């Protein structure tokens, strides 16, 4: 809860589908759980359909509505624009908002192309000089377990990091009759599993290591090349309509990578791992220990201390639910589980804290661009017989 | 979200510690996630310390405050009283509220004694004749996984239920220097692990089986008999002060049980299971299958289908996170985890729905009384050399 | 392997069903893996059916055969008699062998009654004065994981032990058409799940704690009271014949217990835990840590170090497969799994070492008797409304 | 046990280190567990050091010894030569044995180079025309769990196979002071993790899918480039001596792959996965289901049936310990675990059965060569900027 005297932070959000609902939880809940230096107000939600946006505003708790996102940019009473649209609109909205003096929170991936992302970084750099903050929403950094893993690696608890294996496994479109939603069309989504879920593991791996991927070799595959045209689409779920259309993005993307500091890694993003619902998994092996995380057990960290005597060493299941753990002193007594949406509450907490205190926020747009460059290099490699591609820095 | 035309349900809550915060999440969130037939308003929160209750109101989102719970009972503009105090106050507040015409939600365990619980049931019965609803807050029934398990057992998926093993394992007071909080004093808490966490597994076992415990043999133990007096106490955590006092409740309670339908069970509630943070575990074995749940992995159900061929049979880890599962179509896409506090959101959803539609709610006060009788029989048996005690019906 | 000069230990075994085959693995393998002070010879195997015993001898690797176990007792060229018959023959054979000057290894449970077990202890005591060794075959003590757990507890790694929860869960006779094998008849088996598998968890719990159960409260149940008569029976599996007969033993036995040193425990032995194949599970909670074992993952120990900082504490999965672990330097490189039958190899190693070096062996017949007394007290309690029964010492 | 009339199969084994001991278990145990059409005799064991080989013969149960492997090839009374030497000797011994009319069992990997492997296949083809059998020892195919997985995939239970992810993770040389054993020298071992453990996952993946890898993109890394020279070496363990030497093989090898039938896969073999002792893991995703295996839990298979209703679908832990499962009716009652070495018992069973009945055996030398070609393509790709390499067929 913020003190009555805390300055207001008036938020305008664009989009009200899956991410719009998730960000709304963040804005609504963060001030009731954490002490924040500013008081966020859920001011305006924007969407093209007046009835739908009005219903969303009532449901999600926004005070006002707009049917054109440009209104948020031009109004004086909006301090921050939260971009929750499909990726093809990110650049236009975020740049306009930054140029209009707003802070920006933009969902991941930052953009659908490196060129767009570069333009966004330029806008963010210019805005930073005016004191504005721009952040990209890689929310999985903000779970207590991943935050703890990052702290441990930064402290040197794992020693020299040697290897990473990262997977984001889903099975949402294994059925060839799953319709051709916008996420399966290159012009709207940029790429398939690679950009949607691969972006998460690239960001998370780099975040955990505090290091960057400098080169990759990739392989992409589209298993189901034609799908029924949807009548109505929302994310990956859609209702089948008439006729079929071409899937123009990858169903699965595999790549190997080298980090600047010498570690190597394997990465896999797929929507065809039958039975895996939301298995973002990452394991980091260092000379002194290892740590592993699985989003399907998001309150846990698996940790191996290599300095233990051999008789008692073993991967331990750390329940990251204690008051001593990141974010948790504000929540419940020991041993109480958090859920997926808490990552958005923490994202808002950290963003509002950074704005209110003038401290840097991460992931910045520059970090979002760098992830985009990794994804771009994977696609280039995949298109060139998996030959090694350096990631421009 | 409720329609603008939905009737209001004005809530007054007593208490603002752990359970007060948890119930507040329920009241705040349920109308934003579920379609409800009434529109709950977080009207007044009551507590003895004016400053503290004002701060809690701001933090948790309550419109008004009161420093005497009696105010909630006498005011005309309160429709429901939510009792989140220690157990020794449950009976007085709940009975007064019911007599004043309010609906009541009362945290578990229903009371500190069978006599109190019986009086509460009498009040609830009288109130029911006037159309009022009274519910006891066994929230763990309202996780998607436990609700699904109940449905399966009710459908006969397990065949004839033979055995139950239920444990609620915590380790919060293993340290003998943990202070003598109110939960360790019989006059305030009624009993120790037995009433606090044992009540949950008794209720959950009976709920899952759709059956009642008819007899028990119990064993109770207090491992640490003297503890430092607390300066300030909240639940099981407290700050140590000067001197020591006697622990007058059980640290651990073990019992065997028989159900009316022929099943047998083992039960264990303990605060001395070092390393177990919040391990409410229950497994039910039937002639055709088994199901198991662990609160430390609350989005999962472990299920064994005994009708499978032997070559492919095995306990399967069902991620209870799909739109087809209880409560989940209102939340996120497939594979996204819920947390502890969602149980309170579902509790509010179900309570408001029952009130709004005039349908029965469970667990009723009568069910809360029956749990109390089981706990009472366990204590009687433990005090009589573990001899068998029938549970009065 | 033994040196050429090691004295011979000529073994005669009675019985060649499940346990006969398992013990044969022990005798055959131990000298090829471990350095032993004596050289065991698989001299004679005894059984009533000449053809069957001859086939068993060829299959299992025994040099000679006998059709009457008395032959083993009277022959001069047998040093040790290994009793692998059903429980109702244990006392007669073991006593005769001890009186004839033989060492004896007797399968568990030691006997079908306390009276028989007492007579066996008397014979063993008399034989001990003549330098003979008598051991009861609780093989689960001799897995690397259980041996390690015992060492840790004995060293004080868990601090003061507070609680034990032990389960032996099987589902072999859930089907009511499973025939009435000898194991379901009181005159042959003594008791049901209690003696067959409950004996294992009683022994293992006492072994791990280095303490004895001093009192119990029990509940026994027979879910299926009539079963088809078998045509031919072997252990729990049998072929159905004509007519039905009464099951005269328990299907499931539950009890609570107190140990001499102050710990309390819950125990459960059942053949009706659908889906649990061989789940001998035990968890021990102490003031400084906990340890847990599950026979369905027999190369692992789950260990919680309560002295760890809260941020990194967690149950760790120790793969007990390293050369530093008990028994393992004689086997494979790190990380290679052992199986069920290795427990018998270790049993032979320890028994032969004790005989060859004149050091005491455990579990002795006296320890087997004490287990029998615990089981007897459970049955007495179950027959007396679960009232507390002291275990005579 | 074999019948008295079964023809003899006189075995000569070369090598008596880790693999020699493991194969000895196979030869010693298979005839005591399975009905075999021939009666294997452990005739002669060969090694250069007379004392050491004599001790090994006594320990492992071989009747005779030889100090030159050529003796096994030239003697008339040897029917089969079992090659358990380091890889640089495989070709010479196996070819000589085949040319001398012996059956051959050769440990994996088949050879240290494709050229050697091709020569071995040529020799095996010529020998096959004379009725001789040649097999390469990929023992992990012969665990009940992996055999069952193969059966399921062959039956179509997974539908169209889309993806494979295979890892063989060890941590045996994470310590930079681990000495330069022969396995770290290219001239003796051929390659590092790639050939030693990567060979296993290549073979296992191809076996499970019944398909072949047709192209790869690889990345190899040597993290620790100089190591202490060993005084004495055995496998990966060795005693440190004076000075250091260059590690000339890979510590870790990562690659992506395409199978002939359209599936794609990721593969990783590493000796630097701190905390992973022997984690051979493979998961196969098909359009109708998935199956996963982990050698650290070798009696289990994880299976997801994609045709289950969404409410009850989940990965199930199948304990592959039932009589209905491959190999298991010859072992113990339900629920009893096998260990690592049982794979060698099954290997001998299958090999002796194939020889005795004249049926084909797999993996043949040709299959071993194909694995070698995959490994060779990975190394070529790694040396050429990860560019795609076709695997010659």
GROMACS .gro file of N, CA and C in nm, chain A residues 199-307:
model
  327
  199UNK      N    1   1.191  -1.657  -2.680
  199UNK     CA    2   1.237  -1.529  -2.626
  199UNK      C    3   1.250  -1.536  -2.474
  200UNK      N    4   1.157  -1.604  -2.409
  200UNK     CA    5   1.162  -1.615  -2.262
  200UNK      C    6   1.289  -1.687  -2.216
  201UNK      N    7   1.321  -1.798  -2.282
  201UNK     CA    8   1.438  -1.874  -2.231
  201UNK      C    9   1.569  -1.804  -2.267
  202UNK      N   10   1.569  -1.731  -2.379
  202UNK     CA   11   1.690  -1.653  -2.409
  202UNK      C   12   1.709  -1.546  -2.302
  203UNK      N   13   1.603  -1.474  -2.273
  203UNK     CA   14   1.616  -1.369  -2.172
  203UNK      C   15   1.651  -1.428  -2.036
  204UNK      N   16   1.583  -1.535  -2.000
  204UNK     CA   17   1.605  -1.590  -1.866
  204UNK      C   18   1.747  -1.646  -1.852
  205UNK      N   19   1.795  -1.712  -1.954
  205UNK     CA   20   1.932  -1.766  -1.948
  205UNK      C   21   2.033  -1.653  -1.933
  206UNK      N   22   2.015  -1.548  -2.011
  206UNK     CA   23   2.110  -1.437  -2.004
  206UNK      C   24   2.100  -1.365  -1.869
  207UNK      N   25   1.979  -1.353  -1.820
  207UNK     CA   26   1.957  -1.291  -1.689
  207UNK      C   27   2.025  -1.372  -1.580
  208UNK      N   28   2.002  -1.503  -1.581
  208UNK     CA   29   2.059  -1.587  -1.475
  208UNK      C   30   2.211  -1.581  -1.478
  209UNK      N   31   2.269  -1.588  -1.598
  209UNK     CA   32   2.414  -1.590  -1.608
  209UNK      C   33   2.476  -1.451  -1.592
  210UNK      N   34   2.397  -1.348  -1.613
  210UNK     CA   35   2.457  -1.216  -1.620
  210UNK      C   36   2.555  -1.208  -1.736
  211UNK      N   37   2.518  -1.272  -1.845
  211UNK     CA   38   2.607  -1.285  -1.960
  211UNK      C   39   2.522  -1.284  -2.087
  212UNK      N   40   2.588  -1.267  -2.201
  212UNK     CA   41   2.513  -1.261  -2.326
  212UNK      C   42   2.553  -1.371  -2.423
  213UNK      N   43   2.455  -1.412  -2.500
  213UNK     CA   44   2.481  -1.508  -2.608
  213UNK      C   45   2.552  -1.435  -2.722
  214UNK      N   46   2.664  -1.493  -2.768
  214UNK     CA   47   2.742  -1.425  -2.873
  214UNK      C   48   2.737  -1.496  -3.007
  215UNK      N   49   2.686  -1.620  -3.008
  215UNK     CA   50   2.676  -1.690  -3.136
  215UNK      C   51   2.583  -1.809  -3.121
  216UNK      N   52   2.522  -1.849  -3.232
  216UNK     CA   53   2.423  -1.958  -3.229
  216UNK      C   54   2.429  -2.041  -3.356
  217UNK      N   55   2.380  -2.164  -3.343
  217UNK     CA   56   2.350  -2.249  -3.459
  217UNK      C   57   2.210  -2.301  -3.441
  218UNK      N   58   2.123  -2.276  -3.538
  218UNK     CA   59   1.981  -2.305  -3.519
  218UNK      C   60   1.920  -2.400  -3.619
  219UNK      N   61   1.808  -2.457  -3.578
  219UNK     CA   62   1.729  -2.546  -3.663
  219UNK      C   63   1.582  -2.519  -3.630
  220UNK      N   64   1.505  -2.483  -3.731
  220UNK     CA   65   1.362  -2.456  -3.710
  220UNK      C   66   1.279  -2.553  -3.792
  221UNK      N   67   1.162  -2.584  -3.744
  221UNK     CA   68   1.078  -2.680  -3.815
  221UNK      C   69   0.931  -2.642  -3.798
  222UNK      N   70   0.858  -2.657  -3.908
  222UNK     CA   71   0.712  -2.644  -3.903
  222UNK      C   72   0.654  -2.781  -3.937
  223UNK      N   73   0.598  -2.847  -3.836
  223UNK     CA   74   0.549  -2.983  -3.858
  223UNK      C   75   0.416  -2.985  -3.933
  224UNK      N   76   0.331  -2.892  -3.900
  224UNK     CA   77   0.197  -2.887  -3.963
  224UNK      C   78   0.193  -2.759  -4.046
  225UNK      N   79   0.191  -2.774  -4.178
  225UNK     CA   80   0.214  -2.659  -4.267
  225UNK      C   81   0.086  -2.591  -4.312
  226UNK      N   82  -0.025  -2.660  -4.301
  226UNK     CA   83  -0.155  -2.600  -4.334
  226UNK      C   84  -0.249  -2.621  -4.217
  227UNK      N   85  -0.324  -2.520  -4.183
  227UNK     CA   86  -0.420  -2.534  -4.073
  227UNK      C   87  -0.553  -2.468  -4.111
  228UNK      N   88  -0.660  -2.510  -4.046
  228UNK     CA   89  -0.790  -2.446  -4.073
  228UNK      C   90  -0.785  -2.297  -4.042
  229UNK      N   91  -0.851  -2.218  -4.126
  229UNK     CA   92  -0.862  -2.075  -4.098
  229UNK      C   93  -0.953  -2.055  -3.977
  230UNK      N   94  -0.917  -1.965  -3.889
  230UNK     CA   95  -1.001  -1.944  -3.770
  230UNK      C   96  -1.117  -1.851  -3.800
  231UNK      N   97  -1.224  -1.869  -3.726
  231UNK     CA   98  -1.330  -1.770  -3.732
  231UNK      C   99  -1.295  -1.652  -3.643
  232UNK      N  100  -1.243  -1.687  -3.525
  232UNK     CA  101  -1.216  -1.587  -3.425
  232UNK      C  102  -1.094  -1.638  -3.352
  233UNK      N  103  -1.002  -1.552  -3.323
  233UNK     CA  104  -0.876  -1.600  -3.268
  233UNK      C  105  -0.837  -1.520  -3.145
  234UNK      N  106  -0.777  -1.588  -3.052
  234UNK     CA  107  -0.724  -1.521  -2.933
  234UNK      C  108  -0.603  -1.600  -2.890
  235UNK      N  109  -0.486  -1.543  -2.912
  235UNK     CA  110  -0.365  -1.616  -2.877
  235UNK      C  111  -0.353  -1.741  -2.960
  236UNK      N  112  -0.326  -1.853  -2.893
  236UNK     CA  113  -0.314  -1.978  -2.965
  236UNK      C  114  -0.446  -2.051  -2.977
  237UNK      N  115  -0.545  -2.006  -2.905
  237UNK     CA  116  -0.675  -2.073  -2.917
  237UNK      C  117  -0.761  -1.993  -3.013
  238UNK      N  118  -0.839  -2.063  -3.087
  238UNK     CA  119  -0.921  -1.998  -3.189
  238UNK      C  120  -1.032  -2.095  -3.226
  239UNK      N  121  -1.130  -2.048  -3.292
  239UNK     CA  122  -1.240  -2.132  -3.336
  239UNK      C  123  -1.225  -2.158  -3.484
  240UNK      N  124  -1.235  -2.283  -3.525
  240UNK     CA  125  -1.214  -2.318  -3.664
  240UNK      C  126  -1.322  -2.262  -3.754
  241UNK      N  127  -1.283  -2.215  -3.872
  241UNK     CA  128  -1.380  -2.164  -3.968
  241UNK      C  129  -1.373  -2.242  -4.097
  242UNK      N  130  -1.376  -2.177  -4.212
  242UNK     CA  131  -1.377  -2.245  -4.341
  242UNK      C  132  -1.242  -2.234  -4.408
  243UNK      N  133  -1.201  -2.339  -4.477
  243UNK     CA  134  -1.078  -2.337  -4.555
  243UNK      C  135  -0.956  -2.351  -4.468
  244UNK      N  136  -0.839  -2.358  -4.535
  244UNK     CA  137  -0.714  -2.368  -4.461
  244UNK      C  138  -0.618  -2.260  -4.508
  245UNK      N  139  -0.516  -2.237  -4.428
  245UNK     CA  140  -0.415  -2.138  -4.462
  245UNK      C  141  -0.279  -2.190  -4.425
  246UNK      N  142  -0.177  -2.120  -4.471
  246UNK     CA  143  -0.041  -2.167  -4.450
  246UNK      C  144   0.013  -2.117  -4.316
  247UNK      N  145   0.073  -2.208  -4.244
  247UNK     CA  146   0.146  -2.168  -4.123
  247UNK      C  147   0.280  -2.110  -4.168
  248UNK      N  148   0.306  -1.988  -4.130
  248UNK     CA  149   0.426  -1.920  -4.179
  248UNK      C  150   0.532  -1.898  -4.071
  249UNK      N  151   0.513  -1.965  -3.959
  249UNK     CA  152   0.614  -1.956  -3.852
  249UNK      C  153   0.656  -2.097  -3.812
  250UNK      N  154   0.758  -2.102  -3.728
  250UNK     CA  155   0.811  -2.230  -3.679
  250UNK      C  156   0.721  -2.290  -3.571
  251UNK      N  157   0.710  -2.422  -3.572
  251UNK     CA  158   0.646  -2.494  -3.461
  251UNK      C  159   0.747  -2.523  -3.350
  252UNK      N  160   0.870  -2.540  -3.392
  252UNK     CA  161   0.976  -2.572  -3.295
  252UNK      C  162   1.106  -2.509  -3.344
  253UNK      N  163   1.185  -2.461  -3.250
  253UNK     CA  164   1.316  -2.403  -3.282
  253UNK      C  165   1.418  -2.456  -3.183
  254UNK      N  166   1.525  -2.514  -3.236
  254UNK     CA  167   1.632  -2.570  -3.153
  254UNK      C  168   1.759  -2.492  -3.184
  255UNK      N  169   1.838  -2.461  -3.083
  255UNK     CA  170   1.968  -2.404  -3.114
  255UNK      C  171   2.070  -2.429  -3.005
  256UNK      N  172   2.196  -2.429  -3.050
  256UNK     CA  173   2.309  -2.431  -2.957
  256UNK      C  174   2.365  -2.289  -2.952
  257UNK      N  175   2.432  -2.258  -2.842
  257UNK     CA  176   2.478  -2.119  -2.825
  257UNK      C  177   2.608  -2.115  -2.746
  258UNK      N  178   2.681  -2.007  -2.769
  258UNK     CA  179   2.797  -1.974  -2.686
  258UNK      C  180   2.772  -1.839  -2.620
  259UNK      N  181   2.808  -1.830  -2.493
  259UNK     CA  182   2.800  -1.705  -2.418
  259UNK      C  183   2.937  -1.636  -2.420
  260UNK      N  184   2.933  -1.505  -2.399
  260UNK     CA  185   3.057  -1.427  -2.399
  260UNK      C  186   3.159  -1.477  -2.297
  261UNK      N  187   3.111  -1.524  -2.184
  261UNK     CA  188   3.202  -1.566  -2.078
  261UNK      C  189   3.255  -1.707  -2.090
  262UNK      N  190   3.217  -1.779  -2.196
  262UNK     CA  191   3.273  -1.912  -2.216
  262UNK      C  192   3.176  -2.027  -2.197
  263UNK      N  193   3.059  -2.000  -2.143
  263UNK     CA  194   2.962  -2.109  -2.126
  263UNK      C  195   2.901  -2.146  -2.261
  264UNK      N  196   2.851  -2.269  -2.269
  264UNK     CA  197   2.779  -2.313  -2.388
  264UNK      C  198   2.639  -2.359  -2.346
  265UNK      N  199   2.548  -2.361  -2.442
  265UNK     CA  200   2.411  -2.396  -2.405
  265UNK      C  201   2.332  -2.461  -2.517
  266UNK      N  202   2.231  -2.536  -2.478
  266UNK     CA  203   2.131  -2.586  -2.573
  266UNK      C  204   1.998  -2.520  -2.539
  267UNK      N  205   1.925  -2.485  -2.643
  267UNK     CA  206   1.795  -2.420  -2.627
  267UNK      C  207   1.692  -2.489  -2.715
  268UNK      N  208   1.572  -2.497  -2.662
  268UNK     CA  209   1.464  -2.557  -2.741
  268UNK      C  210   1.333  -2.489  -2.704
  269UNK      N  211   1.265  -2.441  -2.807
  269UNK     CA  212   1.131  -2.385  -2.788
  269UNK      C  213   1.039  -2.461  -2.881
  270UNK      N  214   0.934  -2.519  -2.825
  270UNK     CA  215   0.847  -2.599  -2.909
  270UNK      C  216   0.704  -2.594  -2.860
  271UNK      N  217   0.612  -2.603  -2.954
  271UNK     CA  218   0.470  -2.617  -2.923
  271UNK      C  219   0.422  -2.760  -2.953
  272UNK      N  220   0.516  -2.851  -2.968
  272UNK     CA  221   0.481  -2.989  -3.005
  272UNK      C  222   0.531  -3.092  -2.905
  273UNK      N  223   0.554  -3.052  -2.782
  273UNK     CA  224   0.600  -3.146  -2.680
  273UNK      C  225   0.478  -3.202  -2.607
  274UNK      N  226   0.417  -3.299  -2.668
  274UNK     CA  227   0.290  -3.355  -2.619
  274UNK      C  228   0.297  -3.385  -2.468
  275UNK      N  229   0.205  -3.325  -2.395
  275UNK     CA  230   0.198  -3.349  -2.250
  275UNK      C  231   0.266  -3.242  -2.167
  276UNK      N  232   0.349  -3.163  -2.230
  276UNK     CA  233   0.414  -3.053  -2.158
  276UNK      C  234   0.328  -2.929  -2.177
  277UNK      N  235   0.275  -2.876  -2.069
  277UNK     CA  236   0.179  -2.768  -2.080
  277UNK      C  237   0.247  -2.632  -2.082
  278UNK      N  238   0.343  -2.614  -1.994
  278UNK     CA  239   0.406  -2.483  -1.984
  278UNK      C  240   0.543  -2.502  -1.919
  279UNK      N  241   0.618  -2.595  -1.978
  279UNK     CA  242   0.741  -2.640  -1.914
  279UNK      C  243   0.861  -2.556  -1.958
  280UNK      N  244   0.870  -2.438  -1.897
  280UNK     CA  245   0.991  -2.357  -1.913
  280UNK      C  246   1.091  -2.413  -1.813
  281UNK      N  247   1.195  -2.475  -1.866
  281UNK     CA  248   1.294  -2.540  -1.781
  281UNK      C  249   1.432  -2.488  -1.813
  282UNK      N  250   1.507  -2.463  -1.708
  282UNK     CA  251   1.644  -2.420  -1.732
  282UNK      C  252   1.733  -2.477  -1.624
  283UNK      N  253   1.847  -2.529  -1.667
  283UNK     CA  254   1.947  -2.579  -1.572
  283UNK      C  255   2.080  -2.516  -1.605
  284UNK      N  256   2.149  -2.471  -1.502
  284UNK     CA  257   2.281  -2.407  -1.518
  284UNK      C  258   2.381  -2.489  -1.437
  285UNK      N  259   2.487  -2.533  -1.504
  285UNK     CA  260   2.592  -2.610  -1.438
  285UNK      C  261   2.719  -2.528  -1.427
  286UNK      N  262   2.768  -2.515  -1.306
  286UNK     CA  263   2.894  -2.444  -1.284
  286UNK      C  264   2.997  -2.536  -1.222
  287UNK      N  265   3.116  -2.485  -1.205
  287UNK     CA  266   3.223  -2.568  -1.151
  287UNK      C  267   3.200  -2.604  -1.005
  288UNK      N  268   3.117  -2.527  -0.935
  288UNK     CA  269   3.094  -2.553  -0.792
  288UNK      C  270   2.951  -2.593  -0.759
  289UNK      N  271   2.864  -2.598  -0.859
  289UNK     CA  272   2.727  -2.634  -0.827
  289UNK      C  273   2.637  -2.615  -0.947
  290UNK      N  274   2.512  -2.650  -0.929
  290UNK     CA  275   2.413  -2.639  -1.036
  290UNK      C  276   2.282  -2.590  -0.979
  291UNK      N  277   2.203  -2.529  -1.066
  291UNK     CA  278   2.071  -2.486  -1.024
  291UNK      C  279   1.975  -2.512  -1.140
  292UNK      N  280   1.853  -2.554  -1.108
  292UNK     CA  281   1.755  -2.583  -1.212
  292UNK      C  282   1.618  -2.533  -1.170
  293UNK      N  283   1.541  -2.493  -1.271
  293UNK     CA  284   1.408  -2.436  -1.250
  293UNK      C  285   1.312  -2.496  -1.352
  294UNK      N  286   1.187  -2.513  -1.310
  294UNK     CA  287   1.082  -2.561  -1.401
  294UNK      C  288   0.956  -2.482  -1.370
  295UNK      N  289   0.904  -2.413  -1.469
  295UNK     CA  290   0.786  -2.329  -1.448
  295UNK      C  291   0.664  -2.412  -1.405
  296UNK      N  292   0.664  -2.541  -1.435
  296UNK     CA  293   0.552  -2.625  -1.390
  296UNK      C  294   0.561  -2.654  -1.240
  297UNK      N  295   0.668  -2.610  -1.177
  297UNK     CA  296   0.681  -2.618  -1.031
  297UNK      C  297   0.746  -2.488  -0.986
  298UNK      N  298   0.673  -2.379  -1.006
  298UNK     CA  299   0.737  -2.247  -1.008
  298UNK      C  300   0.778  -2.195  -0.871
  299UNK      N  301   0.735  -2.262  -0.765
  299UNK     CA  302   0.778  -2.220  -0.632
  299UNK      C  303   0.904  -2.294  -0.585
  300UNK      N  304   0.967  -2.366  -0.674
  300UNK     CA  305   1.081  -2.448  -0.634
  300UNK      C  306   1.206  -2.414  -0.715
  301UNK      N  307   1.319  -2.442  -0.651
  301UNK     CA  308   1.447  -2.435  -0.720
  301UNK      C  309   1.518  -2.564  -0.684
  302UNK      N  310   1.580  -2.622  -0.784
  302UNK     CA  311   1.659  -2.742  -0.759
  302UNK      C  312   1.804  -2.698  -0.755
  303UNK      N  313   1.872  -2.731  -0.646
  303UNK     CA  314   2.007  -2.678  -0.626
  303UNK      C  315   2.101  -2.789  -0.583
  304UNK      N  316   2.216  -2.793  -0.646
  304UNK     CA  317   2.320  -2.889  -0.610
  304UNK      C  318   2.445  -2.813  -0.568
  305UNK      N  319   2.488  -2.840  -0.447
  305UNK     CA  320   2.607  -2.776  -0.395
  305UNK      C  321   2.725  -2.871  -0.414
  306UNK      N  322   2.810  -2.837  -0.509
  306UNK     CA  323   2.923  -2.925  -0.543
  306UNK      C  324   3.032  -2.925  -0.439
  307UNK      N  325   3.023  -2.837  -0.339
  307UNK     CA  326   3.125  -2.834  -0.234
  307UNK      C  327   3.087  -2.923  -0.116
   0.00000   0.00000   0.00000
